[in-house]
Amino acid sequence: MDLRSVGDRLEASAGLDPIVEAAHRGVDAVLPRGPVKDSLHGVWLGHPLHPLLTDLPIGFWTSAWVFDLVGGRRTQPAADVLIGLGVATALPTAVAGLADWSELKKPEQRTGLVHAACNLTATALYAVSLLARRRGARRGGVMLAMAGATAATAGGFLGGHLSFRRGAGVNAAAGAPSLEDWTEVQAAGDLTAEQPTALSVDRAELAGVETSRGPAALYARCSHEGGPLEEGDLVDGCIRCPWHASRFRMDDGSVVSGPATAPQPVYELRRDGERLLARRRPS
Ligand code: FES
């Protein structure tokens, strides 16, 4: 099997949808949108939390793998402690991952489901390995840890696919135009204080609003997954994304609520006769 196509095939596997939908309902019931879920997304960090946490179990388990392989009797206690630390840190890592997973598009959720299943299998194998070691069955414990490492590697492969092929968790607004000089924009209608208006400039879309301080705009591709902010609504001085309800402050583009973690680029607008001009505000 060509490893390069595994993630693509999983994304197209509609047969996974009943499990994806049931799991989605479960995550929504346990983790509704709000401050707790925003903390798990990493809104407070300005960066997704899940990929940062994954370093902990991966690091602990990889170190235990080395001790098991070449350490001999002397490093057995250290290997056991590392496996226990890996299991303990895998749990918050999984919860943060589930929060992110529930706000992805369906194809990514299919791959994400298998990614999660691999990692939960790895965690269970390492937990049983620890029990076996405690009971003196060291050889069996080491074999279980090797099986856990294999499952974690498969999970890591799919996590890499989600991040680097699909861009899950990557700032989708990173390509916003720099517009250092005032540049004319084309507006789809008059700017209002009630809802965003689509503006286009330099082959990019902005979402313009008439605020109490004058006209202003945000880059229109939401930093979470690229949702169309020009189709969003205005809530308390923020644009709310129509796809997963992230809210960005018009003043400075900051994230008021997730799942987005990266701020939205802000553009200053001014009128010059009939023309509307925009330039990017330095962050
Ligand atoms: S695309 Fe998900 S919140 Fe905007």
XYZ file of N, CA, C and O and ligand atoms in Angstrom, residues 33 103 105 221-229 240-248 257-260, ligand 1:
104
model
N -19.527 24.560 22.933
C -18.724 25.771 22.705
C -18.810 26.687 23.905
O -19.891 26.870 24.480
N -14.463 20.610 15.411
C -14.679 21.837 14.631
C -14.000 21.751 13.270
O -13.695 22.771 12.655
N -13.780 20.072 9.179
C -14.700 19.666 8.113
C -14.796 18.141 8.097
O -13.912 17.445 8.610
N -11.001 35.678 5.056
C -10.867 34.221 5.207
C -10.503 33.942 6.666
O -9.399 34.258 7.118
N -11.431 33.334 7.387
C -11.279 33.103 8.829
C -9.996 32.326 9.141
O -9.664 31.350 8.462
N -9.284 32.765 10.176
C -7.993 32.127 10.498
C -8.160 30.668 10.934
O -7.201 29.903 10.907
N -9.381 30.255 11.292
C -9.564 28.871 11.726
C -9.517 27.898 10.551
O -8.579 27.109 10.430
N -10.508 27.975 9.665
C -10.547 27.042 8.533
C -10.892 27.771 7.240
O -11.352 27.138 6.288
N -10.738 29.083 7.235
C -10.965 29.838 5.999
C -12.413 30.194 5.724
O -12.769 30.507 4.583
N -13.268 30.154 6.735
C -14.685 30.500 6.543
C -14.857 31.931 6.039
O -13.996 32.791 6.277
N -15.975 32.218 5.326
C -16.181 33.541 4.697
C -16.744 34.561 5.687
O -17.949 34.613 5.903
N -15.882 35.390 6.258
C -16.344 36.357 7.263
C -17.294 37.393 6.666
O -18.098 37.979 7.393
N -18.672 37.491 13.574
C -18.781 36.070 13.940
C -18.768 35.244 12.667
O -19.562 35.479 11.748
N -17.859 34.279 12.625
C -17.701 33.434 11.429
C -18.934 32.536 11.251
O -19.413 31.939 12.219
N -19.436 32.412 10.016
C -20.637 31.590 9.811
C -20.371 30.085 9.917
O -21.316 29.317 10.017
N -19.100 29.663 9.870
C -18.854 28.213 9.875
C -18.814 27.623 11.285
O -19.495 26.654 11.580
N -17.980 28.140 12.175
C -17.876 27.551 13.520
C -17.967 28.601 14.618
O -17.543 28.357 15.750
N -18.455 29.811 14.249
C -18.803 30.845 15.245
C -17.617 31.484 15.967
O -17.815 32.076 17.031
N -16.401 31.386 15.432
C -15.312 32.185 16.031
C -15.684 33.655 15.926
O -16.284 34.076 14.936
N -15.308 34.432 16.942
C -15.604 35.882 16.914
C -14.291 36.661 16.959
O -13.407 36.368 17.777
N -14.183 37.666 16.075
C -12.971 38.500 15.975
C -13.365 39.948 16.190
O -14.290 40.454 15.543
N -13.732 34.582 20.802
C -14.072 33.184 21.098
C -13.656 32.309 19.917
O -13.659 32.765 18.771
N -13.261 31.078 20.253
C -12.735 30.147 19.270
C -13.836 29.418 18.526
O -14.985 29.790 18.625
N -13.448 28.416 17.750
C -12.193 27.663 17.792
C -10.959 28.339 17.190
O -9.854 27.825 17.345
N -11.072 29.460 16.492
C -9.868 30.107 15.965
C -8.935 30.453 17.118
O -9.398 30.795 18.217
S -13.827 28.645 9.708
Fe -14.129 27.796 11.662
S -14.648 29.478 12.880
Fe -14.313 30.343 10.948
